[in-house]
Amino acid sequence: MSDLRSINTYIDETFVENDEVLAEVIASIEAEGMPSISVSASSGKLLTLLIAISGARNVLEIGALGGYSGICLARGFGEDGSLTSLELEARYAELAHSNLAKAGFGNQVSYMTGPALDSLAELERSDKRFDFFFIDADKENYPNYLEGCLKIAEPGAVILSDNVLARGTVADNTMEPTKNTEVMKAYNQSVAGHPRLESILIPLGDGVTLARVKG
Ligand SMILES: C[S@@+](CC[C@H](N)C(=O)[O-])C[C@H]1O[C@@H](n2cnc3c(N)ncnc32)[C@H](O)[C@@H]1O
């Protein structure tokens, strides 16, 4: 049985083309001394495809970093949609905004800086609604983010969460657990059994759960 890493390398090599815009985003993140923790190239492509397939137009992202996933999300809706991105660090949100602008989406994205739980509460108070969510920030808060997203989700909305395999440790007891192993095991169980969600886990990159809010 091949391991997750070699399968993902094969998928990346076969399905993901060179992308100068995204390569520049990665370079800008490195140049700013920020962590290299953007989504994998194939997970980014999945984001673009899912937005295009679902027809989502009001997208919420939790965790912007340098704008890599933001560009992938925006590519899915093209000229006809908007992205709201929640990011703890103002400096990261600034770089993300500058990279979204270079990719042609500067006027379709807005950033809310500070703890995402506060921003989610603010969005709920202002009656904002979204049809697509991408959760990719501090892992311990994933259960809280999920409940926050459900409060502002349109019926049928899609909720994706990244890094749910914790490098494969959720499934392989022989591996050394990471600090996120138990967090992600519990999160995956709660998504799988959630009464308001239909869901599946896709082993792309570090794993994403794909969930649909029942109507
Ligand atoms: C894995 S990175 C996001 C990567 C990004 N989605 C991408 O693929 O291009 C996680 C981001 O979440 C942010 N973050 C961490 N804790 C947060 C919090 N409590 N509220 C909002 N953002 C947070 C970090 O600053 C970091 O930029």
CSV table of C-alpha atoms and ligand atoms in Angstrom, one decimal:
chain,number,residue,atom,x,y,z
A,1,MET,CA,0.0,0.0,0.0
A,2,SER,CA,1.4,3.4,-1.0
A,3,ASP,CA,1.7,6.1,1.6
A,4,LEU,CA,-0.3,9.3,1.6
A,5,ARG,CA,2.8,11.4,0.7
A,6,SER,CA,3.6,9.4,-2.5
A,7,ILE,CA,-0.1,9.4,-3.5
A,8,ASN,CA,-0.3,13.2,-3.1
A,9,THR,CA,3.0,13.7,-5.0
A,10,TYR,CA,1.5,11.7,-7.8
A,11,ILE,CA,-1.7,13.8,-7.8
A,12,ASP,CA,0.2,17.1,-7.7
A,13,GLU,CA,2.4,16.1,-10.5
A,14,THR,CA,-0.4,14.8,-12.7
A,15,PHE,CA,-3.2,17.3,-12.0
A,16,VAL,CA,-1.6,20.6,-10.9
A,17,GLU,CA,0.0,22.8,-13.5
A,18,ASN,CA,2.7,25.4,-12.9
A,19,ASP,CA,1.1,28.5,-11.6
A,20,GLU,CA,3.3,31.7,-11.6
A,21,VAL,CA,0.7,33.7,-9.6
A,22,LEU,CA,0.7,31.1,-6.8
A,23,ALA,CA,4.4,30.7,-6.9
A,24,GLU,CA,4.8,34.4,-6.3
A,25,VAL,CA,2.5,34.2,-3.3
A,26,ILE,CA,4.7,31.4,-1.8
A,27,ALA,CA,7.8,33.5,-2.5
A,28,SER,CA,6.2,36.6,-0.8
A,29,ILE,CA,5.3,34.5,2.3
A,30,GLU,CA,8.9,33.3,2.5
A,31,ALA,CA,10.3,36.8,1.9
A,32,GLU,CA,8.2,38.2,4.8
A,33,GLY,CA,9.5,35.4,7.1
A,34,MET,CA,6.0,34.1,7.5
A,35,PRO,CA,5.3,30.3,8.0
A,36,SER,CA,5.1,28.1,4.9
A,37,ILE,CA,1.7,26.6,5.7
A,38,SER,CA,-0.4,27.5,2.8
A,39,VAL,CA,-2.7,24.7,1.5
A,40,SER,CA,-1.2,22.2,-0.9
A,41,ALA,CA,-1.4,22.9,-4.6
A,42,SER,CA,-3.9,20.1,-5.1
A,43,SER,CA,-6.1,21.3,-2.2
A,44,GLY,CA,-6.0,24.8,-3.7
A,45,LYS,CA,-7.3,23.3,-7.0
A,46,LEU,CA,-10.0,21.5,-5.1
A,47,LEU,CA,-11.2,24.8,-3.6
A,48,THR,CA,-11.4,26.4,-7.0
A,49,LEU,CA,-13.3,23.4,-8.5
A,50,LEU,CA,-15.8,23.1,-5.6
A,51,ILE,CA,-16.7,26.8,-5.7
A,52,ALA,CA,-17.1,26.6,-9.5
A,53,ILE,CA,-19.2,23.4,-9.3
A,54,SER,CA,-21.4,24.7,-6.4
A,55,GLY,CA,-21.9,28.1,-7.8
A,56,ALA,CA,-21.0,29.7,-4.4
A,57,ARG,CA,-20.8,33.5,-4.5
A,58,ASN,CA,-20.5,34.5,-0.8
A,59,VAL,CA,-17.4,32.8,0.5
A,60,LEU,CA,-15.9,32.9,4.0
A,61,GLU,CA,-12.3,31.9,4.8
A,62,ILE,CA,-10.9,31.5,8.3
A,63,GLY,CA,-7.1,31.8,8.1
A,64,ALA,CA,-5.7,34.0,5.3
A,65,LEU,CA,-1.9,33.8,5.8
A,66,GLY,CA,-0.5,35.2,2.5
A,67,GLY,CA,-3.6,34.8,0.3
A,68,TYR,CA,-2.8,31.4,-1.4
A,69,SER,CA,-6.1,29.8,-0.6
A,70,GLY,CA,-7.9,33.1,-1.0
A,71,ILE,CA,-6.8,33.3,-4.7
A,72,CYS,CA,-7.9,29.6,-5.2
A,73,LEU,CA,-11.3,30.4,-3.7
A,74,ALA,CA,-11.7,33.6,-5.7
A,75,ARG,CA,-10.7,31.8,-9.0
A,76,GLY,CA,-13.8,29.6,-8.4
A,77,PHE,CA,-16.3,32.5,-8.5
A,78,GLY,CA,-14.3,34.7,-11.0
A,79,GLU,CA,-15.8,38.1,-11.5
A,80,ASP,CA,-19.1,37.3,-9.8
A,81,GLY,CA,-18.6,36.7,-6.1
A,82,SER,CA,-16.9,38.0,-2.9
A,83,LEU,CA,-14.6,36.6,-0.3
A,84,THR,CA,-14.6,37.6,3.4
A,85,SER,CA,-11.4,36.4,5.1
A,86,LEU,CA,-10.7,36.3,8.8
A,87,GLU,CA,-7.1,36.6,9.9
A,88,LEU,CA,-5.6,37.1,13.4
A,89,GLU,CA,-2.5,39.0,12.2
A,90,ALA,CA,-3.0,42.4,10.5
A,91,ARG,CA,0.4,42.0,8.8
A,92,TYR,CA,-0.7,38.7,7.2
A,93,ALA,CA,-4.0,40.1,6.0
A,94,GLU,CA,-2.1,43.0,4.4
A,95,LEU,CA,0.1,40.7,2.4
A,96,ALA,CA,-2.9,38.5,1.5
A,97,HIS,CA,-4.8,41.5,0.2
A,98,SER,CA,-1.8,42.7,-1.8
A,99,ASN,CA,-1.5,39.2,-3.4
A,100,LEU,CA,-5.3,39.0,-4.1
A,101,ALA,CA,-5.0,42.4,-5.8
A,102,LYS,CA,-2.1,41.2,-8.0
A,103,ALA,CA,-4.3,38.2,-9.0
A,104,GLY,CA,-7.1,40.5,-10.0
A,105,PHE,CA,-9.4,40.1,-7.0
A,106,GLY,CA,-8.4,43.1,-4.8
A,107,ASN,CA,-11.9,44.6,-5.0
A,108,GLN,CA,-13.7,41.4,-4.2
A,109,VAL,CA,-12.1,40.5,-0.9
A,110,SER,CA,-12.4,42.0,2.6
A,111,TYR,CA,-10.4,41.1,5.6
A,112,MET,CA,-11.5,41.1,9.2
A,113,THR,CA,-8.4,41.0,11.5
A,114,GLY,CA,-8.3,39.7,15.1
A,115,PRO,CA,-9.5,36.4,16.6
A,116,ALA,CA,-11.8,34.7,14.1
A,117,LEU,CA,-14.3,33.8,16.8
A,118,ASP,CA,-14.9,37.5,17.4
A,119,SER,CA,-15.2,38.2,13.7
A,120,LEU,CA,-17.7,35.3,13.3
A,121,ALA,CA,-19.8,36.8,16.2
A,122,GLU,CA,-19.7,40.1,14.4
A,123,LEU,CA,-20.8,38.6,11.1
A,124,GLU,CA,-23.7,36.8,12.9
A,125,ARG,CA,-24.8,40.1,14.6
A,126,SER,CA,-24.8,41.9,11.2
A,127,ASP,CA,-26.9,39.1,9.6
A,128,LYS,CA,-24.3,38.2,7.0
A,129,ARG,CA,-24.9,34.8,5.2
A,130,PHE,CA,-22.4,32.7,3.3
A,131,ASP,CA,-22.7,29.7,0.9
A,132,PHE,CA,-19.1,28.4,1.2
A,133,PHE,CA,-16.7,28.2,4.1
A,134,PHE,CA,-13.1,27.3,4.3
A,135,ILE,CA,-11.7,26.6,7.8
A,136,ASP,CA,-7.9,26.7,8.0
A,137,ALA,CA,-6.8,28.5,11.2
A,138,ASP,CA,-5.8,27.4,14.7
A,139,LYS,CA,-6.9,23.7,14.9
A,140,GLU,CA,-8.1,23.7,18.6
A,141,ASN,CA,-10.8,26.1,17.6
A,142,TYR,CA,-12.2,24.1,14.6
A,143,PRO,CA,-15.2,22.9,16.6
A,144,ASN,CA,-16.0,26.5,17.5
A,145,TYR,CA,-15.5,27.6,14.0
A,146,LEU,CA,-17.8,24.9,12.7
A,147,GLU,CA,-20.6,26.0,15.0
A,148,GLY,CA,-19.9,29.7,14.2
A,149,CYS,CA,-20.1,28.9,10.4
A,150,LEU,CA,-23.3,27.0,10.9
A,151,LYS,CA,-25.0,30.1,12.4
A,152,ILE,CA,-24.3,32.1,9.3
A,153,ALA,CA,-24.7,29.4,6.6
A,154,GLU,CA,-27.2,29.4,3.9
A,155,PRO,CA,-29.1,26.1,3.5
A,156,GLY,CA,-27.0,23.8,1.3
A,157,ALA,CA,-23.8,25.7,2.1
A,158,VAL,CA,-20.5,23.9,1.8
A,159,ILE,CA,-18.0,23.8,4.7
A,160,LEU,CA,-14.4,22.6,4.0
A,161,SER,CA,-11.8,22.1,6.8
A,162,ASP,CA,-8.1,21.6,6.1
A,163,ASN,CA,-5.5,19.5,7.9
A,164,VAL,CA,-7.9,17.0,9.3
A,165,LEU,CA,-5.6,14.0,8.8
A,166,ALA,CA,-2.9,15.6,11.0
A,167,ARG,CA,-0.2,14.2,8.6
A,168,GLY,CA,-1.9,10.8,8.6
A,169,THR,CA,-1.7,10.3,12.4
A,170,VAL,CA,-5.5,10.2,12.9
A,171,ALA,CA,-5.5,6.9,11.0
A,172,ASP,CA,-2.2,5.3,11.7
A,173,ASN,CA,-1.5,4.3,15.4
A,174,THR,CA,2.1,3.3,14.6
A,175,MET,CA,3.0,7.0,13.8
A,176,GLU,CA,4.1,9.5,16.4
A,177,PRO,CA,1.1,11.6,17.2
A,178,THR,CA,1.3,15.3,16.5
A,179,LYS,CA,-0.2,18.0,18.8
A,180,ASN,CA,-3.3,17.9,16.5
A,181,THR,CA,-3.9,14.2,16.3
A,182,GLU,CA,-6.5,13.9,19.1
A,183,VAL,CA,-8.0,17.3,18.2
A,184,MET,CA,-8.6,16.2,14.6
A,185,LYS,CA,-9.8,12.8,15.5
A,186,ALA,CA,-12.5,14.4,17.7
A,187,TYR,CA,-13.3,17.0,15.1
A,188,ASN,CA,-13.7,14.4,12.3
A,189,GLN,CA,-16.0,12.4,14.6
A,190,SER,CA,-18.1,15.5,15.3
A,191,VAL,CA,-18.4,16.5,11.6
A,192,ALA,CA,-19.2,12.9,10.6
A,193,GLY,CA,-22.0,12.6,13.2
A,194,HIS,CA,-23.3,16.2,13.0
A,195,PRO,CA,-27.1,16.3,12.6
A,196,ARG,CA,-26.9,19.3,10.3
A,197,LEU,CA,-24.2,18.0,8.0
A,198,GLU,CA,-23.6,15.4,5.3
A,199,SER,CA,-19.9,14.9,5.0
A,200,ILE,CA,-16.9,13.0,3.8
A,201,LEU,CA,-13.1,13.2,4.3
A,202,ILE,CA,-10.9,13.6,1.2
A,203,PRO,CA,-7.3,12.5,1.7
A,204,LEU,CA,-5.8,15.3,-0.4
A,205,GLY,CA,-2.9,17.3,0.9
A,206,ASP,CA,-3.2,17.0,4.7
A,207,GLY,CA,-6.8,15.9,4.3
A,208,VAL,CA,-10.0,18.0,4.0
A,209,THR,CA,-13.4,17.3,5.3
A,210,LEU,CA,-16.1,18.3,2.8
A,211,ALA,CA,-19.5,18.9,4.4
A,212,ARG,CA,-22.8,20.2,3.1
A,213,VAL,CA,-25.3,21.9,5.4
A,214,LYS,CA,-28.6,20.1,5.2
A,215,GLY,CA,-31.4,22.3,3.8
B,1,LIG,C1,-2.6,27.4,7.9
B,1,LIG,S1,-2.5,29.2,7.9
B,1,LIG,C2,-3.7,29.6,6.6
B,1,LIG,C3,-3.3,29.3,5.3
B,1,LIG,C4,-4.2,29.8,4.2
B,1,LIG,N1,-5.5,29.3,4.3
B,1,LIG,C5,-3.7,29.4,2.8
B,1,LIG,O1,-3.8,28.2,2.5
B,1,LIG,O2,-3.2,30.3,2.1
B,1,LIG,C6,-3.4,29.6,9.3
B,1,LIG,C7,-3.7,31.0,9.5
B,1,LIG,O3,-4.6,31.2,10.6
B,1,LIG,C8,-4.3,32.3,11.3
B,1,LIG,N2,-4.9,32.2,12.6
B,1,LIG,C9,-4.4,31.5,13.7
B,1,LIG,N3,-5.1,31.7,14.8
B,1,LIG,C10,-6.2,32.5,14.4
B,1,LIG,C11,-7.3,33.0,15.1
B,1,LIG,N4,-7.5,32.7,16.4
B,1,LIG,N5,-8.1,33.8,14.4
B,1,LIG,C12,-7.9,34.1,13.1
B,1,LIG,N6,-6.8,33.6,12.4
B,1,LIG,C13,-6.0,32.8,13.0
B,1,LIG,C14,-2.8,32.4,11.3
B,1,LIG,O4,-2.3,33.7,11.5
B,1,LIG,C15,-2.5,31.9,9.9
B,1,LIG,O5,-2.4,32.9,9.0
